[in-house]
Coordinates of C-alpha atoms and ligand atoms in Angstrom, one line a residue:
X727 CA 5.9 1.4 -7.6
X728 CA 9.1 3.5 -8.3
X729 CA 11.2 4.4 -5.3
X730 CA 13.0 7.7 -4.7
X731 CA 15.9 8.6 -2.4
X732 CA 17.8 11.8 -2.2
X733 CA 20.4 13.1 0.2
X734 CA 22.4 16.2 1.1
X735 CA 24.6 16.3 4.2
X736 CA 27.9 15.1 5.7
X737 CA 27.6 11.4 4.9
X738 CA 29.0 9.6 1.9
X739 CA 26.1 9.6 -0.5
X740 CA 26.7 6.4 -2.5
X741 CA 26.4 3.8 0.3
X742 CA 23.5 5.7 1.8
X743 CA 21.7 5.7 -1.6
X744 CA 22.3 2.0 -2.1
X745 CA 21.2 1.0 1.4
X746 CA 18.0 3.1 0.9
X747 CA 17.3 1.7 -2.5
X748 CA 17.4 -1.8 -1.0
X749 CA 14.8 -0.6 1.5
X750 CA 12.7 0.6 -1.3
X751 CA 12.9 -2.6 -3.3
X752 CA 9.7 -3.8 -1.7
X753 CA 7.7 -1.2 -3.6
X754 CA 8.2 -3.3 -6.8
X755 CA 10.6 -2.2 -9.6
X756 CA 12.6 -3.5 -12.5
X757 CA 15.7 -1.2 -12.9
X758 CA 17.7 1.2 -10.8
X759 CA 20.2 4.0 -10.8
X760 CA 22.0 6.7 -8.9
X761 CA 23.7 10.0 -9.5
X762 CA 26.3 11.3 -7.0
X763 CA 27.6 14.9 -7.0
X764 CA 31.2 15.4 -6.0
X765 CA 31.5 19.0 -4.6
X766 CA 35.3 19.0 -5.0
X767 CA 35.2 18.4 -8.8
X768 CA 31.6 19.7 -9.3
X769 CA 31.0 16.6 -11.4
X770 CA 28.2 14.1 -11.3
X771 CA 28.7 10.3 -11.6
X772 CA 25.7 8.4 -12.9
X773 CA 25.5 4.6 -12.7
X774 CA 22.4 2.7 -13.8
X775 CA 21.3 -0.9 -14.1
X776 CA 18.5 -2.5 -16.2
X777 CA 18.2 -5.0 -13.4
X778 CA 17.9 -5.1 -9.6
X779 CA 19.8 -3.1 -6.9
X780 CA 22.4 -5.9 -6.5
X781 CA 23.4 -5.5 -10.1
X782 CA 23.6 -1.7 -9.6
X783 CA 25.9 -2.3 -6.5
X784 CA 28.1 -4.5 -8.6
X785 CA 28.4 -1.8 -11.2
X786 CA 29.2 0.8 -8.6
X787 CA 31.9 -1.4 -7.2
X788 CA 33.4 -1.7 -10.7
X789 CA 33.6 2.1 -11.2
X790 CA 34.8 2.5 -7.6
X791 CA 32.0 3.9 -5.3
X792 CA 31.6 7.6 -6.5
X793 CA 32.7 10.2 -3.9
X794 CA 30.3 12.9 -2.9
X795 CA 27.8 14.0 -0.2
X796 CA 24.9 14.8 -2.4
X797 CA 23.0 12.3 -4.5
X798 CA 19.8 10.8 -5.9
X799 CA 18.8 7.2 -6.4
X800 CA 15.8 5.5 -8.0
X801 CA 14.1 2.2 -8.5
X802 CA 12.0 2.3 -11.7
X803 CA 8.7 0.4 -12.4
X804 CA 8.5 0.7 -16.1
X805 CA 5.5 2.6 -17.6
X806 CA 6.9 4.5 -20.6
X807 CA 9.5 2.4 -22.3
X808 CA 11.1 -1.0 -21.4
X809 CA 13.4 -1.5 -18.4
X810 CA 16.7 -0.6 -20.0
X811 CA 19.7 1.3 -18.8
X812 CA 18.7 4.2 -21.1
X813 CA 15.2 4.4 -19.7
X814 CA 16.4 3.9 -16.0
X815 CA 16.6 7.1 -13.9
X816 CA 18.3 9.4 -13.2
X817 CA 17.8 11.3 -16.4
X818 CA 19.8 14.4 -17.4
X819 CA 19.7 17.5 -19.6
X820 CA 21.9 18.2 -22.7
X821 CA 24.7 19.7 -20.6
X822 CA 25.0 16.7 -18.3
X823 CA 24.9 19.1 -15.3
X824 CA 21.2 18.6 -14.3
X825 CA 20.1 15.1 -13.1
X826 CA 16.6 14.1 -12.0
X827 CA 14.6 11.2 -10.7
X828 CA 10.8 11.0 -11.0
X829 CA 7.8 9.0 -9.9
X830 CA 4.5 9.6 -11.6
X831 CA 3.5 10.3 -15.2
X832 CA 4.1 13.5 -17.3
X833 CA 0.9 13.5 -19.3
X834 CA 1.8 16.2 -21.8
X835 CA 5.3 14.8 -22.4
X836 CA 4.8 14.2 -26.2
X837 CA 4.0 17.9 -26.8
X838 CA 6.8 19.0 -24.5
X839 CA 9.2 16.6 -26.2
X840 CA 8.3 18.0 -29.6
X841 CA 8.9 21.6 -28.4
X842 CA 12.2 20.7 -26.8
X843 CA 13.4 18.8 -29.9
X844 CA 12.4 21.7 -32.1
X845 CA 14.8 23.8 -29.9
X846 CA 17.6 21.4 -30.4
X847 CA 17.4 19.3 -27.2
X848 CA 18.3 15.6 -27.6
X849 CA 16.2 13.1 -25.6
X850 CA 17.5 9.6 -26.2
X851 CA 15.2 7.7 -23.8
X852 CA 11.6 6.5 -24.4
X853 CA 10.5 7.9 -21.1
X854 CA 8.0 10.7 -20.3
X855 CA 10.4 11.8 -17.4
X856 CA 13.2 12.9 -19.7
X857 CA 11.5 16.1 -20.8
X858 CA 11.7 17.5 -17.2
X859 CA 15.5 17.9 -16.9
X860 CA 15.5 19.5 -20.4
X861 CA 12.7 21.9 -19.4
X862 CA 14.7 22.8 -16.2
X863 CA 17.8 23.4 -18.4
X864 CA 15.7 25.8 -20.5
X865 CA 14.5 27.6 -17.4
X866 CA 17.9 27.7 -15.6
X867 CA 19.3 31.2 -14.9
X868 CA 21.7 30.3 -12.0
X869 CA 19.1 29.1 -9.5
X870 CA 18.0 25.4 -9.6
X871 CA 15.0 25.8 -7.3
X872 CA 13.5 28.6 -9.4
X873 CA 14.2 26.7 -12.6
X874 CA 12.4 23.7 -11.3
X875 CA 9.3 25.7 -10.3
X876 CA 9.2 27.4 -13.7
X877 CA 9.7 24.1 -15.5
X878 CA 7.0 22.4 -13.5
X879 CA 4.5 25.1 -14.3
X880 CA 4.6 23.7 -17.9
X881 CA 4.0 20.1 -16.8
X882 CA 0.7 18.3 -16.6
X883 CA 0.3 15.0 -14.7
X884 CA 1.7 13.6 -11.5
X885 CA 5.2 13.9 -10.1
X886 CA 7.4 13.3 -7.2
X887 CA 10.9 14.3 -8.3
X888 CA 14.3 15.2 -7.0
X889 CA 16.9 17.2 -8.9
X890 CA 20.6 18.1 -8.5
X891 CA 22.7 20.4 -10.5
X892 CA 26.5 20.1 -10.7
X893 CA 26.8 23.9 -10.4
X894 CA 25.0 23.9 -7.0
X895 CA 26.9 21.2 -5.2
X896 CA 25.2 21.3 -1.8
X897 CA 21.6 21.6 -3.0
X898 CA 18.8 19.1 -3.7
X899 CA 15.5 20.3 -5.0
X900 CA 12.4 18.1 -4.6
X901 CA 8.8 18.6 -5.7
X902 CA 5.5 16.7 -5.7
X903 CA 2.1 16.7 -7.2
X904 CA -0.3 13.7 -6.9
X905 CA 2.6 11.4 -6.0
X906 CA 4.1 10.8 -2.5
X907 CA 7.3 12.5 -1.4
X908 CA 8.6 13.1 2.2
X909 CA 11.7 14.8 3.6
X910 CA 13.6 13.4 6.6
X911 CA 15.2 16.1 8.7
X912 CA 18.5 15.1 10.3
X913 CA 21.3 17.0 12.0
X914 CA 22.6 19.2 9.2
X915 CA 21.4 16.7 6.7
X916 CA 18.2 16.1 4.6
X917 CA 16.9 12.9 3.2
X918 CA 14.2 12.8 0.6
X919 CA 12.1 9.7 -0.2
X920 CA 8.9 8.5 -1.8
X921 CA 8.5 6.4 1.4
X922 CA 8.8 7.0 5.1
X923 CA 10.2 3.4 5.5
X924 CA 13.4 4.5 3.8
X925 CA 13.9 7.4 6.2
X926 CA 13.2 5.7 9.6
X927 CA 16.8 4.4 10.0
X928 CA 18.1 8.0 9.9
X929 CA 15.4 10.2 11.4
X930 CA 11.9 10.2 12.8
X931 CA 11.3 13.9 12.0
X932 CA 9.5 14.0 8.7
X933 CA 8.4 16.9 6.6
X934 CA 5.4 16.2 4.4
X935 CA 5.3 18.1 1.2
X936 CA 1.9 19.4 0.1
X937 CA 0.5 19.2 -3.5
X938 CA 2.4 21.4 -5.9
X939 CA 5.1 22.3 -3.3
X940 CA 8.8 22.6 -4.1
X941 CA 11.5 22.1 -1.4
X942 CA 15.0 23.3 -1.6
X943 CA 17.3 21.4 0.8
X944 CA 20.9 22.6 1.6
X945 CA 22.3 20.3 4.2
X946 CA 20.0 20.8 7.1
X947 CA 18.1 23.8 5.9
X948 CA 14.9 23.3 3.9
X949 CA 12.8 26.0 2.3
X950 CA 9.4 25.1 0.9
X951 CA 7.6 27.2 -1.7
X952 CA 4.5 26.8 -3.8
X953 CA 5.0 26.7 -7.6
X954 CA 4.4 30.5 -7.8
X955 CA 7.4 31.1 -5.4
X956 CA 5.4 31.9 -2.2
X957 CA 7.2 30.5 0.9
X958 CA 5.0 27.9 2.6
X959 CA 5.0 26.9 6.3
X960 CA 6.3 23.3 6.3
X961 CA 4.3 20.5 7.9
X962 CA 6.5 18.4 10.2
X963 CA 5.4 15.2 11.9
X964 CA 7.2 12.7 14.1
X965 CA 6.9 9.0 13.0
X966 CA 6.7 6.4 15.7
X967 CA 7.8 3.4 13.6
X968 CA 11.1 1.6 14.5
X969 CA 13.8 0.8 12.0
X970 CA 13.7 -2.9 13.2
X971 CA 10.0 -3.1 12.2
X972 CA 11.1 -2.6 8.6
X973 CA 13.6 -5.5 8.8
X974 CA 13.0 -9.2 8.3
X975 CA 14.1 -9.9 11.9
X976 CA 15.1 -13.6 11.3
X977 CA 12.1 -14.5 9.1
X978 CA 12.9 -15.7 5.6
X979 CA 10.3 -13.3 4.2
X980 CA 8.5 -10.1 5.2
X981 CA 5.2 -11.7 4.4
X982 CA 5.8 -14.4 7.0
X983 CA 7.0 -11.9 9.5
X984 CA 4.0 -9.7 9.0
X985 CA 1.6 -12.7 9.3
X986 CA 3.2 -13.5 12.6
X987 CA 3.1 -9.9 13.7
X988 CA -0.7 -9.8 13.4
X989 CA -1.6 -10.2 17.1
X990 CA 0.8 -7.4 18.0
X991 CA -0.3 -5.2 15.1
X992 CA -4.0 -5.6 16.2
X993 CA -3.1 -4.8 19.8
X994 CA -1.7 -1.5 18.5
X995 CA -4.7 -0.9 16.3
X996 CA -7.0 -1.4 19.3
X997 CA -4.8 0.6 21.7
X998 CA -6.8 3.4 23.4
X999 CA -9.8 2.7 21.2
X1000 CA -12.1 1.1 23.8
X1001 CA -12.6 3.3 26.8
X1002 CA -11.7 1.2 29.9
X1003 CA -14.4 3.0 32.0
X1004 CA -17.3 2.8 29.7
X1005 CA -16.3 -0.3 27.6
X1006 CA -17.3 1.7 24.5
X1007 CA -15.4 2.6 21.3
X1008 CA -13.6 6.0 21.2
X1009 CA -12.0 7.1 17.9
X1010 CA -9.6 10.0 18.3
X1011 CA -8.8 11.9 15.1
X1012 CA -12.2 11.4 13.5
X1013 CA -12.6 15.2 13.1
X1014 CA -16.1 14.8 11.7
X1015 CA -18.8 16.1 14.0
X1016 CA -20.7 13.4 15.8
X1017 CA -23.9 15.1 14.7
X1018 CA -22.9 14.7 11.0
X1019 CA -21.9 11.1 11.6
X1020 CA -25.2 10.3 13.4
X1021 CA -27.2 11.9 10.6
X1022 CA -25.7 10.3 7.5
X1023 CA -28.1 8.7 5.1
X1024 CA -25.6 6.2 3.7
X1025 CA -22.0 5.0 3.9
X1026 CA -20.0 4.6 0.7
X1027 CA -16.7 2.8 1.1
X1028 CA -14.0 3.2 -1.6
X1029 CA -10.8 1.1 -1.8
X1030 CA -8.7 -1.2 -4.0
X1031 CA -7.6 -4.8 -3.9
X1032 CA -7.3 -6.3 -0.4
X1033 CA -8.5 -2.9 1.1
X1034 CA -11.6 -3.3 -1.1
X1035 CA -12.3 -6.6 0.6
X1036 CA -11.8 -5.0 4.0
X1037 CA -14.2 -2.4 2.6
X1038 CA -16.8 -5.1 2.0
X1039 CA -16.5 -6.2 5.6
X1040 CA -16.7 -2.7 6.8
X1041 CA -19.9 -2.0 4.9
X1042 CA -21.3 -5.3 6.2
X1043 CA -20.4 -4.4 9.8
X1044 CA -21.9 -0.9 9.4
X1045 CA -25.2 -2.2 8.0
X1046 CA -25.4 -5.0 10.6
X1047 CA -24.5 -2.9 13.7
X1048 CA -25.4 0.7 12.9
X1049 CA -28.2 -0.1 10.5
X1050 CA -27.0 2.5 8.0
X1051 CA -27.2 1.4 4.3
X1052 CA -23.6 0.9 3.3
X1053 CA -22.0 -0.1 0.0
X1054 CA -18.5 -0.4 -1.4
X1055 CA -17.0 0.7 -4.7
X1056 CA -13.7 -0.1 -6.4
X1057 CA -12.0 3.3 -6.1
X1058 CA -10.9 3.0 -9.7
X1059 CA -14.6 3.0 -10.8
X1060 CA -16.0 5.5 -8.3
X1061 CA -14.9 8.8 -9.8
X1062 CA -16.2 7.8 -13.3
X1063 CA -19.5 6.5 -12.1
X1064 CA -21.2 9.8 -11.4
X1065 CA -21.5 8.5 -7.8
X1066 CA -24.6 9.4 -5.8
X1067 CA -22.9 10.9 -2.9
X1068 CA -23.5 14.3 -1.2
X1069 CA -23.3 15.9 2.3
X1070 CA -25.5 13.2 3.7
X1071 CA -23.1 10.3 2.6
X1072 CA -20.1 9.3 4.7
X1073 CA -17.4 8.2 2.3
X1074 CA -14.8 5.9 3.9
X1075 CA -11.6 5.5 2.0
X1076 CA -9.5 2.5 3.1
X1077 CA -5.9 2.3 2.0
X1078 CA -2.8 0.8 3.7
X1079 CA -0.4 3.2 2.0
X1080 CA -2.7 6.2 1.9
X1081 CA -1.2 6.9 -1.5
X1082 CA -3.1 4.7 -3.9
X1083 CA -3.9 6.9 -6.9
X1084 CA -7.3 5.5 -7.5
X1085 CA -8.4 5.8 -3.9
X1086 CA -7.0 9.3 -3.7
X1087 CA -8.9 10.3 -6.8
X1088 CA -12.1 8.9 -5.2
X1089 CA -11.5 10.9 -2.1
X1090 CA -11.2 14.1 -4.1
X1091 CA -14.4 13.2 -6.1
X1092 CA -16.3 12.6 -2.9
X1093 CA -15.2 15.9 -1.4
X1094 CA -16.0 17.7 -4.6
X1095 CA -19.5 16.4 -4.2
X1096 CA -19.7 17.7 -0.6
X1097 CA -19.4 14.3 1.2
X1098 CA -17.6 14.1 4.5
X1099 CA -14.6 11.7 4.0
X1100 CA -13.1 9.5 6.6
X1101 CA -9.7 7.8 5.8
X1102 CA -8.6 4.5 7.2
X1103 CA -4.9 4.3 6.5
X1104 CA -1.6 3.0 8.0
X1105 CA 0.8 5.8 7.1
X1106 CA 0.9 9.1 9.0
X1107 CA 1.3 12.1 6.7
X1108 CA 0.0 10.2 3.6
X1109 CA -1.8 12.1 0.9
X1110 CA -5.2 10.5 1.6
X1111 CA -4.9 11.5 5.3
X1112 CA -4.1 15.0 4.3
X1113 CA -7.2 15.3 2.0
X1114 CA -9.8 13.5 4.1
X1115 CA -11.8 15.2 6.8
X1116 CA -10.9 12.7 9.4
X1117 CA -8.6 9.7 9.8
X1118 CA -8.6 6.3 11.6
X1119 CA -5.0 5.2 11.7
X1120 CA -4.5 1.5 11.6
X1121 CA -1.4 1.7 13.7
X1122 CA -0.2 -1.7 12.4
X1123 CA 3.5 -0.6 11.9
X1124 CA 5.2 -0.7 8.5
X1125 CA 4.0 -3.3 6.0
X1126 CA 6.8 -4.2 3.6
X1127 CA 5.6 -7.4 1.8
X1128 CA 3.6 -6.5 -1.4
X1129 CA 0.9 -8.9 -0.3
X1130 CA -1.0 -7.2 2.5
X1131 CA -1.6 -9.3 5.5
X1132 CA -1.4 -7.5 8.9
X1133 CA -2.9 -4.3 7.4
X1134 CA -5.9 -6.3 6.1
X1135 CA -6.6 -7.5 9.6
X1136 CA -6.1 -3.9 10.9
X1137 CA -8.5 -2.6 8.3
X1138 CA -11.1 -5.2 9.3
X1139 CA -10.8 -4.2 12.9
X1140 CA -11.0 -0.5 12.1
X1141 CA -14.1 -1.2 10.2
X1142 CA -15.7 -3.0 13.2
X1143 CA -14.6 -0.1 15.5
X1144 CA -16.2 2.4 13.1
X1145 CA -19.4 0.4 12.9
X1146 CA -19.6 0.2 16.7
X1147 CA -19.1 3.9 17.0
X1148 CA -21.8 4.7 14.5
X1149 CA -24.1 2.2 16.1
X1150 CA -23.6 4.0 19.4
X1151 CA -24.2 7.5 17.9
X1152 CA -27.4 6.3 16.3
X1153 CA -28.5 4.2 19.3
X1154 CA -28.8 1.3 16.9
X1155 CA -27.9 -1.3 19.5
X1156 CA -28.4 -1.6 23.3
X1157 CA -25.3 -0.3 25.2
X1158 CA -24.8 -3.8 26.7
X1159 CA -24.5 -5.3 23.2
X1160 CA -22.1 -2.5 22.2
X1161 CA -19.9 -3.3 25.2
X1162 CA -20.0 -7.0 24.6
X1163 CA -18.9 -6.5 21.0
X1164 CA -16.1 -4.1 21.9
X1165 CA -14.9 -6.6 24.5
X1166 CA -14.9 -9.4 21.9
X1167 CA -13.0 -7.2 19.5
X1168 CA -10.3 -6.7 22.2
X1169 CA -9.9 -10.5 22.3
X1170 CA -9.2 -10.8 18.6
X1171 CA -5.3 -10.5 19.0
X1172 CA -5.3 -13.6 21.2
X1173 CA -7.6 -15.5 18.8
X1174 CA -5.3 -14.6 15.9
X1175 CA -2.5 -16.0 18.0
X1176 CA -4.5 -19.2 18.3
X1177 CA -5.0 -19.4 14.5
X1178 CA -1.2 -18.9 13.9
X1179 CA -0.7 -22.3 15.7
X1180 CA -2.0 -23.9 12.5
X1181 CA 1.2 -23.1 10.7
X1182 CA 2.9 -26.6 10.8
X1183 CA -0.3 -28.2 9.6
X1184 CA -0.8 -25.6 6.8
X1185 CA 2.9 -25.9 5.7
X1186 CA 2.5 -29.7 5.3
X1187 CA -0.8 -29.1 3.4
X1188 CA 1.0 -26.6 1.2
X1189 CA 3.6 -29.3 0.2
X1190 CA 0.8 -31.5 -1.1
X1191 CA -1.0 -28.6 -2.9
X1192 CA 2.1 -26.9 -4.3
X1193 CA 1.6 -28.4 -7.8
X1194 CA -2.0 -27.1 -8.1
X1195 CA -3.1 -25.0 -11.1
X1196 CA -6.5 -23.8 -9.9
X1197 CA -8.3 -23.4 -6.6
X1198 CA -11.7 -22.2 -5.4
X1199 CA -12.4 -20.4 -2.1
X1200 CA -15.9 -20.3 -0.8
X1201 CA -17.6 -18.7 2.3
X1202 CA -20.9 -17.2 3.3
X1203 CA -22.1 -14.2 5.2
X1204 CA -19.2 -12.3 6.8
X1205 CA -16.8 -14.8 5.3
X1206 CA -17.5 -14.2 1.7
X1207 CA -14.8 -11.6 2.2
X1208 CA -12.5 -14.2 3.7
X1209 CA -12.9 -16.4 0.6
X1210 CA -12.2 -13.4 -1.7
X1211 CA -9.1 -12.4 0.2
X1212 CA -7.8 -16.0 0.5
X1213 CA -8.0 -16.4 -3.3
X1214 CA -6.3 -13.0 -3.9
X1215 CA -3.4 -13.9 -1.6
X1216 CA -2.9 -17.2 -3.4
X1217 CA -3.0 -15.5 -6.8
X1218 CA -0.7 -12.7 -5.8
X1219 CA 2.2 -14.7 -4.3
X1220 CA 2.1 -18.1 -5.9
X1221 CA 0.6 -17.2 -9.4
X1222 CA -1.9 -20.0 -9.0
X1223 CA -5.3 -19.2 -10.5
X1224 CA -7.8 -18.9 -7.7
X1225 CA -11.4 -17.7 -7.4
X1226 CA -13.3 -16.6 -4.4
X1227 CA -17.1 -17.1 -4.3
X1228 CA -20.1 -16.8 -2.1
X1229 CA -20.6 -20.5 -1.4
X1230 CA -24.2 -20.4 -2.6
X1231 CA -23.1 -19.0 -6.0
X1232 CA -21.0 -22.1 -6.9
X1233 CA -23.9 -23.9 -8.4
X1234 CA -24.7 -20.9 -10.6
X1235 CA -21.6 -21.4 -12.8
X1236 CA -18.2 -22.0 -11.2
X1237 CA -19.1 -25.5 -10.1
X1238 CA -18.4 -26.4 -13.8
X1239 CA -14.7 -25.9 -13.1
X1240 CA -14.5 -28.4 -10.3
X1241 CA -12.6 -31.7 -10.7
X1242 CA -10.3 -33.8 -8.6
X1243 CA -7.4 -31.4 -9.4
X1244 CA -9.2 -28.3 -8.2
X1245 CA -9.2 -28.0 -4.4
X1246 CA -12.0 -26.0 -2.7
X1247 CA -11.1 -24.1 0.4
X1248 CA -14.3 -23.8 2.4
X1249 CA -14.6 -21.3 5.2
X1250 CA -17.2 -23.1 7.4
X1251 CA -16.9 -21.7 10.9
X1252 CA -19.7 -21.1 13.4
X1253 CA -22.3 -18.9 11.6
X1254 CA -26.0 -18.4 11.0
X1255 CA -25.6 -20.1 7.6
X1256 CA -23.2 -22.9 8.4
X1257 CA -25.7 -25.7 7.5
X1258 CA -26.0 -24.1 4.0
X1259 CA -22.3 -24.0 3.6
X1260 CA -22.2 -27.7 4.5
X1261 CA -24.7 -28.4 1.7
X1262 CA -22.5 -26.5 -0.7
X1263 CA -19.5 -28.6 0.3
X1264 CA -21.6 -31.7 -0.3
X1265 CA -22.1 -30.4 -3.9
X1266 CA -18.3 -30.0 -4.1
X1267 CA -17.8 -33.5 -2.8
X1268 CA -20.1 -34.9 -5.5
X1269 CA -17.7 -33.4 -8.1
X1270 CA -14.7 -35.2 -6.5
X1271 CA -13.0 -31.9 -5.8
X1272 CA -10.8 -32.1 -2.6
X1273 CA -12.0 -29.9 0.2
X1274 CA -9.9 -28.0 2.7
X1275 CA -12.2 -26.7 5.4
X1276 CA -11.6 -23.9 8.0
X1277 CA -13.9 -24.8 10.9
X1278 CA -14.4 -23.6 14.5
X1279 CA -12.3 -25.6 16.9
X1280 CA -14.3 -28.6 18.2
X1281 CA -17.2 -27.9 15.8
X1282 CA -16.3 -29.7 12.6
X1283 CA -19.5 -30.2 10.7
X1284 CA -18.0 -32.4 7.9
X1285 CA -17.3 -35.9 9.1
X1286 CA -15.2 -37.3 6.2
X1287 CA -16.4 -34.7 3.6
X1288 CA -13.3 -32.6 3.9
X1289 CA -9.8 -34.0 3.2
X1290 CA -8.2 -31.4 5.4
X1291 CA -9.6 -29.6 8.5
X1292 CA -8.1 -26.4 9.8
X1293 CA -9.5 -25.6 13.3
X1294 CA -9.5 -21.9 14.3
X1295 CA -10.6 -20.4 17.6
X1296 CA -14.3 -19.6 18.1
X1297 CA -15.3 -16.0 17.3
X1298 CA -18.7 -14.5 16.6
X1299 CA -19.4 -14.5 12.8
X1300 CA -19.2 -10.7 12.3
X1301 CA -15.6 -10.7 13.7
X1302 CA -14.6 -14.1 12.4
X1303 CA -12.9 -13.0 9.1
X1304 CA -10.1 -11.5 11.2
X1305 CA -9.3 -15.0 12.5
X1306 CA -10.4 -17.2 9.6
X1307 CA -8.2 -15.5 7.0
X1308 CA -5.0 -16.3 8.9
X1309 CA -4.7 -20.0 7.8
X1310 CA -5.5 -18.8 4.2
X1311 CA -2.6 -16.3 4.4
X1312 CA -0.3 -19.0 5.6
X1313 CA -1.5 -21.4 2.9
X1314 CA -0.8 -18.8 0.2
X1315 CA 2.6 -18.1 1.7
X1316 CA 3.7 -21.7 2.0
X1317 CA 2.5 -22.7 -1.5
X1318 CA 4.4 -19.7 -2.9
X1319 CA 7.6 -20.8 -1.1
X1320 CA 7.1 -24.4 -2.3
X1321 CA 6.8 -23.1 -5.9
X1322 CA 9.9 -21.0 -5.5
X1323 CA 8.1 -17.7 -6.0
X1324 CA 9.5 -14.3 -5.0
X1325 CA 7.1 -14.0 -2.1
X1326 CA 7.8 -10.4 -1.0
X1327 CA 8.0 -8.9 -4.4
X1328 CA 5.6 -10.9 -6.7
X1329 CA 6.0 -10.3 -10.4
X1330 CA 4.2 -7.3 -11.9
X1331 CA 3.0 -6.0 -8.6
X1332 CA 3.9 -2.9 -6.6
X1333 CA 3.3 -2.1 -3.0
X1334 CA 1.8 1.3 -3.5
X1335 CA 0.1 1.8 -6.8
X1336 CA 0.5 5.5 -7.5
X1337 CA -0.7 5.5 -11.1
X1338 CA -4.3 5.1 -12.3
Ligands
AGP865 C1 -2.7 -6.5 -1.3 O1 -2.2 -7.8 -1.1 C2 -2.4 -6.0 -2.7 N1 -1.1 -6.0 -2.9 C3 -3.2 -4.9 -3.2 O2 -4.5 -5.4 -3.5 C4 -3.5 -3.6 -2.2 O3 -4.3 -4.0 -1.2 C5 -4.1 -2.5 -3.1 O4 -3.3 -2.1 -4.1 C6 -4.5 -1.3 -2.2 O5 -3.4 -0.7 -1.6 P1 -3.6 0.3 -0.5 O6 -4.2 -0.4 0.7 O7 -2.2 0.8 -0.2 O8 -4.5 1.4 -1.0

């Protein structure tokens, strides 16, 4: 959603802010703005655009790149008020000296606005954010950091914000509560962002702000306090992502790059996770006692969107391998469902970003009820990691495209690793079987490489299907998840209506939708229920709907029943979604390209969804 960048140091702020805003575009936004503080004149120049960063850059060129070494920049994803210049951030106080950017939602803004207006403040925008610079103005007694803390003690809701004051020309103040914000520590300079990806070209030393903490940055010196003014020991981590990983590297889109990075991403996910001596899974960082894990009565997975589908696969793997009852809940529902979790339930929270508001809220609810919580995330230092008892890091590298691809595969693999580890702890499978499964898991990157060879065939198929208005995806067993995720990918990036179904469910309703213009993508690889899937495809055939089938190489069960056959490498059923979903990702991508869609930043979507 909204993106934040702040800077104080020796560099010219404006080009740095623009460059960083471009790096934050992937989060999804509709308008943008910057405020740059010139220490010589102690004045602030604000430039905003109701459109994209390119338009902002054009406006900045027009006014002649503002000078200054301190500044803030923002990409806004509209919640309160339309995407207009007036509503775009930064927002300012009545004096025009205080400027602020904000992600999150100020829940009591109506009441605060009424109080401020009664005191004579003028708030011309429709946003919730605008109350904050005016509150800071009210609290300001010559110290910005202190004023920010006092103002925030009156605010309810979620915020990641950065503030500058023309009277304190080398200072940037940042604060967060229930919204992500990190500080990059450079040589006599400080960068502040909603997102580690924006910082990695400048520094790998990252300070993670805790909930309700306020940081005051003056060039290279950062002091962190809690809202009551107590100085807090900062938490500093080193990020091992490379700046190149966050660039397109010759690919037309991040989504395609990330699809092709999947074998390498999985190698990283699997790195050091199967002991070469024993052949068994080892998960550093779990931090939950083996005795507790071995004794859990149930596993409850919480996640959203694609991560929810990975959660379904994880629950399936845990039930199949470790024989522990496992279920999955949409994180957005979990906290309101009076969930039956306690100290005997292992809650597994899956989230690429580690910042999804619904998943974070589910983690807090689970912990409140005494459940041990294990996070599966891709971003070190993220809020979910911080709040969970233990973490399995996906280690997939930065994922920039809004549509998740390589992180979905990494989530599936982490789910299998966890299931194998729990199975070992509970002696649910013979050691030989555990070893065989771990060895096959290690082969997955090569199998995914095999599936990527389908791209020319899929691209040609996409040309023929680009006009489609509806599509159905079906699968059985472990591959119900593959069907769900294939349909979600198509919806997200190409705006084609698509449904994923368990193949056996078709005849209970959705078969009514089938006609010659509704292709059915059938995942029909080697499995215990393949013959049943073949029968379901026969039912599809009888309705004249064209069939695209994903089958195991050399094991096509369809004769001429399927118009298009996509052959993927053979993998045991439990692991097969990791391989089978690859042609479906490529299909969604190429259809979206054919339809001229904005593949990396689909309309209405945001990379990390930090509001409920
Ligand atoms: C994936 O393609 C989607 N953009 C979306 O469903 C995503 O998986 C979901 O919002 C959860 O995000 P998270 O993994 O960062 O928590």
